[in-house]
């Protein structure tokens, strides 16, 4: 039987408990999504990320990943604008469908916005952990053989449990003593976890382009004996979750409704002549351009229902 050098090294690096009673748990984490609900509609097949794919991957791999904890380390909601609030609601609806165990929300918004956002968390059944006063900052869950403390308060670790800290602080400023796992959400990209004061530190992939999977191995006393980590790409090969796709389609309709009263300028008043005018003097260049994706930039939005989304149209048209 042939064993690859990589497999042999991996086996020798994992200190398995001699009693054979080690337990394994997966920490699935996101953070720093910043309202990015899905890849750009112009080329979703070549881009990674999106809630539809994230949910599709988790639902298809639940059996293989169990027991697992699913957390979001914060900085994932959108800006506090009319469209941003629609994004945040779609995000939390999707988190609810996926069954997030906890999602962090940090008090960067005003008090009124904080209240409305926390109401959205509650309405959609997403367990929210907040650093704001009088808000819940930790929760304890049972998963497999583990009691797990998840918190956003650096001082709130609990002895005798697996402790997971969700934070929006920079890695260099973190005080992590007492924590087993720390998940940050400031968009600091870590190819691999780092160790600090006994804690394993990971960071949510910017804009949700990948899902982090941290696998922990613990002995019967709860002591960490080994860990491994992988980034799960969320490309076009991941099957969509139809329930989350429905949420995104509802969001697109609401955005179209939000922008329906925007003034439409007649082409005669445009400051741009348009492609057909260019063709009169630049026929060879026009014919080459016509074969590129740029020539179909707006129609690609129409196909996916985003032709009324200002955040998409601005890159798919001239002078929006």
Short mmCIF file of C-alpha atoms in Angstrom, two decimals:
data_model
loop_
_atom_site.label_atom_id
_atom_site.label_comp_id
_atom_site.label_asym_id
_atom_site.label_seq_id
_atom_site.Cartn_x
_atom_site.Cartn_y
_atom_site.Cartn_z
CA UNK A 1 0.00 0.00 0.00
CA UNK A 2 1.43 3.40 -0.97
CA UNK A 3 1.15 6.33 1.44
CA UNK A 4 1.91 9.83 0.19
CA UNK A 5 4.56 11.85 1.99
CA UNK A 6 1.93 14.50 2.78
CA UNK A 7 -0.39 11.96 4.39
CA UNK A 8 2.48 10.48 6.40
CA UNK A 9 3.56 13.89 7.66
CA UNK A 10 -0.02 14.83 8.55
CA UNK A 11 -0.41 11.60 10.50
CA UNK A 12 2.79 12.13 12.45
CA UNK A 13 1.93 15.76 13.24
CA UNK A 14 -1.47 14.95 14.78
CA UNK A 15 -0.91 13.81 18.38
CA UNK A 16 -3.80 11.35 18.78
CA UNK A 17 -4.71 10.53 22.39
CA UNK A 18 -3.50 7.04 23.22
CA UNK A 19 -6.87 6.22 24.81
CA UNK A 20 -8.56 6.70 21.45
CA UNK A 21 -11.16 8.98 23.04
CA UNK A 22 -10.27 12.21 21.28
CA UNK A 23 -13.25 14.19 19.99
CA UNK A 24 -13.42 16.38 16.90
CA UNK A 25 -15.49 19.51 16.30
CA UNK A 26 -15.59 21.88 13.31
CA UNK A 27 -15.82 25.64 13.71
CA UNK A 28 -17.42 27.11 10.56
CA UNK A 29 -16.92 30.86 10.49
CA UNK A 30 -17.57 34.00 8.48
CA UNK A 31 -16.96 37.67 9.25
CA UNK A 32 -16.50 40.94 7.39
CA UNK A 33 -19.15 40.14 4.75
CA UNK A 34 -20.14 43.84 4.72
CA UNK A 35 -23.45 43.31 2.97
CA UNK A 36 -22.07 41.36 -0.01
CA UNK A 37 -25.00 39.02 -0.65
CA UNK A 38 -23.67 37.31 -3.78
CA UNK A 39 -21.03 37.62 -6.52
CA UNK A 40 -21.50 40.22 -9.23
CA UNK A 41 -24.25 39.27 -11.68
CA UNK A 42 -22.00 39.79 -14.71
CA UNK A 43 -19.78 36.76 -14.08
CA UNK A 44 -20.98 34.66 -11.13
CA UNK A 45 -19.45 31.50 -12.61
CA UNK A 46 -15.90 32.83 -12.19
CA UNK A 47 -16.32 34.48 -8.78
CA UNK A 48 -16.40 33.01 -5.29
CA UNK A 49 -18.78 33.82 -2.47
CA UNK A 50 -22.42 34.56 -1.85
CA UNK A 51 -25.01 33.48 0.69
CA UNK A 52 -26.76 31.16 -1.75
CA UNK A 53 -23.60 29.12 -2.27
CA UNK A 54 -22.61 29.30 1.40
CA UNK A 55 -25.95 27.82 2.42
CA UNK A 56 -25.77 25.28 -0.41
CA UNK A 57 -22.38 24.04 0.78
CA UNK A 58 -23.38 23.81 4.46
CA UNK A 59 -26.66 22.02 3.78
CA UNK A 60 -24.97 19.49 1.48
CA UNK A 61 -22.10 18.76 3.90
CA UNK A 62 -23.89 18.79 7.26
CA UNK A 63 -23.45 15.07 7.79
CA UNK A 64 -19.72 15.22 7.12
CA UNK A 65 -19.14 18.33 9.23
CA UNK A 66 -21.04 17.31 12.38
CA UNK A 67 -20.58 18.22 15.11
CA UNK A 68 -20.02 21.82 14.05
CA UNK A 69 -20.57 25.37 15.24
CA UNK A 70 -21.52 28.08 12.74
CA UNK A 71 -20.61 31.66 13.73
CA UNK A 72 -20.24 35.09 12.16
CA UNK A 73 -17.66 37.37 13.76
CA UNK A 74 -19.42 40.62 12.82
CA UNK A 75 -18.92 43.51 10.41
CA UNK A 76 -21.21 41.65 8.04
CA UNK A 77 -24.27 43.89 7.91
CA UNK A 78 -24.57 46.57 5.23
CA UNK A 79 -24.40 50.34 5.63
CA UNK A 80 -27.36 52.11 7.21
CA UNK A 81 -29.04 53.32 3.98
CA UNK A 82 -32.44 52.38 2.51
CA UNK A 83 -30.82 49.75 0.28
CA UNK A 84 -28.38 48.77 3.01
CA UNK A 85 -31.24 47.98 5.39
CA UNK A 86 -32.77 45.71 2.74
CA UNK A 87 -29.40 43.97 2.43
CA UNK A 88 -29.12 43.47 6.17
CA UNK A 89 -32.58 41.94 6.34
CA UNK A 90 -31.74 39.56 3.46
CA UNK A 91 -28.46 38.65 5.19
CA UNK A 92 -30.19 37.82 8.49
CA UNK A 93 -32.97 35.88 6.77
CA UNK A 94 -30.26 33.80 5.11
CA UNK A 95 -28.36 33.35 8.39
CA UNK A 96 -31.59 32.07 9.93
CA UNK A 97 -32.06 29.51 7.15
CA UNK A 98 -28.46 28.33 7.60
CA UNK A 99 -28.92 28.02 11.35
CA UNK A 100 -26.14 30.29 12.61
CA UNK A 101 -25.38 29.58 16.26
CA UNK A 102 -24.25 33.17 16.87
CA UNK A 103 -23.57 36.38 14.97
CA UNK A 104 -21.70 39.36 16.40
CA UNK A 105 -22.91 42.93 16.06
CA UNK A 106 -20.64 45.73 17.21
CA UNK A 107 -21.89 49.13 18.34
CA UNK A 108 -20.55 51.23 15.48
CA UNK A 109 -24.03 52.45 14.54
CA UNK A 110 -26.09 55.10 16.36
CA UNK A 111 -28.47 54.05 19.13
CA UNK A 112 -31.55 54.19 16.88
CA UNK A 113 -29.88 52.09 14.17
CA UNK A 114 -28.63 49.65 16.82
CA UNK A 115 -32.19 49.13 18.05
CA UNK A 116 -33.64 48.51 14.59
CA UNK A 117 -30.83 46.12 13.64
CA UNK A 118 -31.15 44.15 16.87
CA UNK A 119 -34.90 43.91 16.18
CA UNK A 120 -34.05 42.33 12.81
CA UNK A 121 -31.80 39.78 14.53
CA UNK A 122 -34.62 38.92 16.92
CA UNK A 123 -37.31 38.84 14.22
CA UNK A 124 -35.40 36.33 12.12
CA UNK A 125 -34.23 34.21 15.04
CA UNK A 126 -30.51 34.83 14.64
CA UNK A 127 -28.73 34.73 18.05
CA UNK A 128 -27.02 38.13 18.29
CA UNK A 129 -24.05 38.93 20.50
CA UNK A 130 -23.33 42.62 20.98
CA UNK A 131 -20.78 44.75 22.79
CA UNK A 132 -23.42 47.43 23.38
CA UNK A 133 -24.61 47.96 26.94
CA UNK A 134 -27.66 45.96 28.06
CA UNK A 135 -27.27 43.57 25.13
CA UNK A 136 -26.36 39.89 25.35
CA UNK A 137 -22.60 39.48 24.99
CA UNK A 138 -22.28 35.69 25.28
CA UNK A 139 -24.16 32.42 25.01
CA UNK A 140 -23.41 28.82 25.92
CA UNK A 141 -24.40 25.95 23.64
CA UNK A 142 -23.97 22.19 23.72
CA UNK A 143 -22.61 20.53 20.62
CA UNK A 144 -21.71 16.86 20.66
CA UNK A 145 -19.69 16.25 23.83
CA UNK A 146 -18.74 19.94 24.15
CA UNK A 147 -20.04 22.83 26.22
CA UNK A 148 -19.15 25.90 24.15
CA UNK A 149 -18.98 29.49 25.31
CA UNK A 150 -19.30 32.02 22.45
CA UNK A 151 -18.79 35.67 23.34
CA UNK A 152 -17.81 39.13 22.10
CA UNK A 153 -16.46 40.17 25.52
CA UNK A 154 -12.69 39.46 25.86
CA UNK A 155 -13.00 39.03 29.62
CA UNK A 156 -15.90 36.54 29.48
CA UNK A 157 -14.15 33.21 28.91
CA UNK A 158 -15.37 30.30 31.04
CA UNK A 159 -13.25 27.58 32.59
CA UNK A 160 -14.11 24.01 31.68
CA UNK A 161 -15.63 24.96 28.31
CA UNK A 162 -14.49 25.42 24.74
CA UNK A 163 -14.23 29.21 24.44
CA UNK A 164 -14.79 31.07 21.15
CA UNK A 165 -14.31 34.85 20.99
CA UNK A 166 -15.86 36.86 18.15
CA UNK A 167 -14.20 40.25 17.73
CA UNK A 168 -13.89 43.26 15.49
CA UNK A 169 -10.55 44.29 16.96
CA UNK A 170 -7.25 44.21 15.04
CA UNK A 171 -5.19 41.09 15.69
CA UNK A 172 -2.26 43.05 17.17
CA UNK A 173 -4.56 44.61 19.79
CA UNK A 174 -6.18 41.37 20.91
CA UNK A 175 -5.94 40.04 24.45
CA UNK A 176 -6.69 36.35 24.00
CA UNK A 177 -5.52 34.66 27.19
CA UNK A 178 -8.09 32.07 28.26
CA UNK A 179 -9.63 31.69 24.80
CA UNK A 180 -9.33 28.60 22.64
CA UNK A 181 -10.46 30.15 19.33
CA UNK A 182 -10.63 33.80 18.28
CA UNK A 183 -12.42 34.85 15.07
CA UNK A 184 -11.82 38.41 13.85
CA UNK A 185 -13.84 40.34 11.29
CA UNK A 186 -11.86 43.40 10.24
CA UNK A 187 -10.94 41.92 6.88
CA UNK A 188 -7.40 40.97 7.85
CA UNK A 189 -6.70 38.06 5.52
CA UNK A 190 -4.92 35.13 7.17
CA UNK A 191 -3.90 32.30 4.88
CA UNK A 192 -3.43 30.12 7.95
CA UNK A 193 -4.38 30.42 11.64
CA UNK A 194 -1.89 31.98 14.03
CA UNK A 195 -1.26 31.00 17.67
CA UNK A 196 -1.10 33.58 20.44
CA UNK A 197 -1.15 32.94 24.20
CA UNK A 198 -2.63 29.50 23.62
CA UNK A 199 -5.42 30.72 21.34
CA UNK A 200 -5.95 29.87 17.68
CA UNK A 201 -6.70 33.08 15.78
CA UNK A 202 -8.51 33.09 12.43
CA UNK A 203 -10.11 35.88 10.41
CA UNK A 204 -13.29 35.89 8.33
CA UNK A 205 -12.54 36.05 4.61
CA UNK A 206 -13.34 39.54 3.22
CA UNK A 207 -16.81 39.93 1.70
CA UNK A 208 -17.66 36.29 2.39
CA UNK A 209 -15.76 34.99 -0.61
CA UNK A 210 -14.74 31.85 1.30
CA UNK A 211 -15.93 29.89 4.32
CA UNK A 212 -13.39 29.16 7.04
CA UNK A 213 -13.41 25.66 8.53
CA UNK A 214 -11.31 25.15 11.67
CA UNK A 215 -11.20 21.54 12.86
CA UNK A 216 -10.28 20.97 16.51
CA UNK A 217 -9.26 17.71 18.14
CA UNK A 218 -9.64 17.55 21.93
CA UNK A 219 -8.88 14.79 24.40
CA UNK A 220 -11.29 13.51 27.06
CA UNK A 221 -10.23 16.29 29.46
CA UNK A 222 -11.05 18.99 26.90
CA UNK A 223 -7.41 19.77 26.12
CA UNK A 224 -6.69 20.75 22.51
CA UNK A 225 -4.38 18.14 21.00
CA UNK A 226 -4.38 19.16 17.34
CA UNK A 227 -6.12 21.37 14.78
CA UNK A 228 -6.33 21.83 11.04
CA UNK A 229 -7.76 24.58 8.86
CA UNK A 230 -9.08 25.00 5.34
CA UNK A 231 -10.66 27.71 3.22
CA UNK A 232 -13.73 26.45 1.40
CA UNK A 233 -14.12 28.27 -1.93
CA UNK A 234 -17.68 29.12 -2.87
CA UNK A 235 -17.51 28.91 -6.65
CA UNK A 236 -19.98 28.04 -9.35
CA UNK A 237 -19.55 24.34 -8.64
CA UNK A 238 -21.49 24.76 -5.37
CA UNK A 239 -25.18 24.00 -5.77
CA UNK A 240 -27.50 26.89 -4.84
CA UNK A 241 -29.75 26.66 -1.82
CA UNK A 242 -33.23 27.37 -3.25
CA UNK A 243 -34.51 28.83 0.03
CA UNK A 244 -31.74 31.43 0.19
CA UNK A 245 -32.06 32.07 -3.56
CA UNK A 246 -35.69 33.00 -2.90
CA UNK A 247 -34.54 35.49 -0.24
CA UNK A 248 -32.11 37.13 -2.70
CA UNK A 249 -34.79 37.32 -5.40
CA UNK A 250 -37.14 39.02 -2.92
CA UNK A 251 -34.35 41.46 -2.10
CA UNK A 252 -33.86 42.28 -5.81
CA UNK A 253 -37.58 43.01 -6.18
CA UNK A 254 -37.53 45.31 -3.14
CA UNK A 255 -34.52 47.19 -4.54
CA UNK A 256 -36.33 47.64 -7.87
CA UNK A 257 -39.35 48.99 -5.97
CA UNK A 258 -37.08 51.31 -4.01
CA UNK A 259 -35.62 52.85 -7.17
CA UNK A 260 -38.70 52.83 -9.41
CA UNK A 261 -39.38 56.56 -8.95
CA UNK A 262 -35.91 57.65 -10.01
CA UNK A 263 -36.05 60.14 -12.85
CA UNK A 264 -35.42 58.69 -16.30
CA UNK A 265 -33.63 60.97 -18.74
CA UNK A 266 -34.57 60.71 -22.41
CA UNK A 267 -31.66 59.62 -24.64
CA UNK A 268 -31.82 62.94 -26.47
CA UNK A 269 -30.67 64.63 -23.25
CA UNK A 270 -27.80 62.27 -22.53
CA UNK A 271 -24.27 63.77 -22.58
CA UNK A 272 -23.08 60.49 -24.20
CA UNK A 273 -23.57 59.65 -27.87
CA UNK A 274 -23.63 55.88 -27.35
CA UNK A 275 -22.03 52.91 -29.08
CA UNK A 276 -23.95 53.26 -32.33
CA UNK A 277 -22.46 56.74 -32.86
CA UNK A 278 -18.97 55.41 -32.25
CA UNK A 279 -19.49 52.79 -34.94
CA UNK A 280 -19.87 55.43 -37.67
CA UNK A 281 -16.18 56.36 -37.46
CA UNK A 282 -14.67 53.36 -35.70
CA UNK A 283 -16.22 50.33 -37.37
CA UNK A 284 -13.28 47.87 -36.80
CA UNK A 285 -13.06 48.78 -33.12
CA UNK A 286 -16.82 48.58 -32.71
CA UNK A 287 -16.91 45.08 -34.20
CA UNK A 288 -14.14 43.95 -31.82
CA UNK A 289 -15.92 45.54 -28.82
CA UNK A 290 -19.21 43.91 -29.83
CA UNK A 291 -17.66 40.48 -29.25
CA UNK A 292 -16.60 41.29 -25.68
CA UNK A 293 -18.53 40.98 -22.42
CA UNK A 294 -18.60 44.80 -22.23
CA UNK A 295 -21.12 44.92 -25.05
CA UNK A 296 -23.53 42.87 -22.93
CA UNK A 297 -22.77 44.48 -19.60
CA UNK A 298 -26.29 45.74 -18.99
CA UNK A 299 -28.16 42.79 -20.44
CA UNK A 300 -26.27 40.52 -18.04
CA UNK A 301 -27.90 42.43 -15.17
CA UNK A 302 -31.33 42.08 -16.75
CA UNK A 303 -30.90 38.30 -16.91
CA UNK A 304 -30.34 38.06 -13.14
CA UNK A 305 -32.93 40.65 -12.09
CA UNK A 306 -30.49 43.37 -11.04
CA UNK A 307 -31.03 46.00 -13.73
CA UNK A 308 -32.61 48.32 -11.13
CA UNK A 309 -29.91 47.85 -8.51
CA UNK A 310 -27.87 51.08 -8.29
CA UNK A 311 -24.86 49.25 -6.86
CA UNK A 312 -24.75 47.04 -9.96
CA UNK A 313 -25.80 49.51 -12.64
CA UNK A 314 -23.04 51.96 -11.73
CA UNK A 315 -20.44 49.50 -13.06
CA UNK A 316 -22.49 48.22 -15.99
CA UNK A 317 -23.39 51.47 -17.67
CA UNK A 318 -21.82 54.76 -18.74
CA UNK A 319 -22.49 57.83 -16.63
CA UNK A 320 -25.13 56.33 -14.31
#
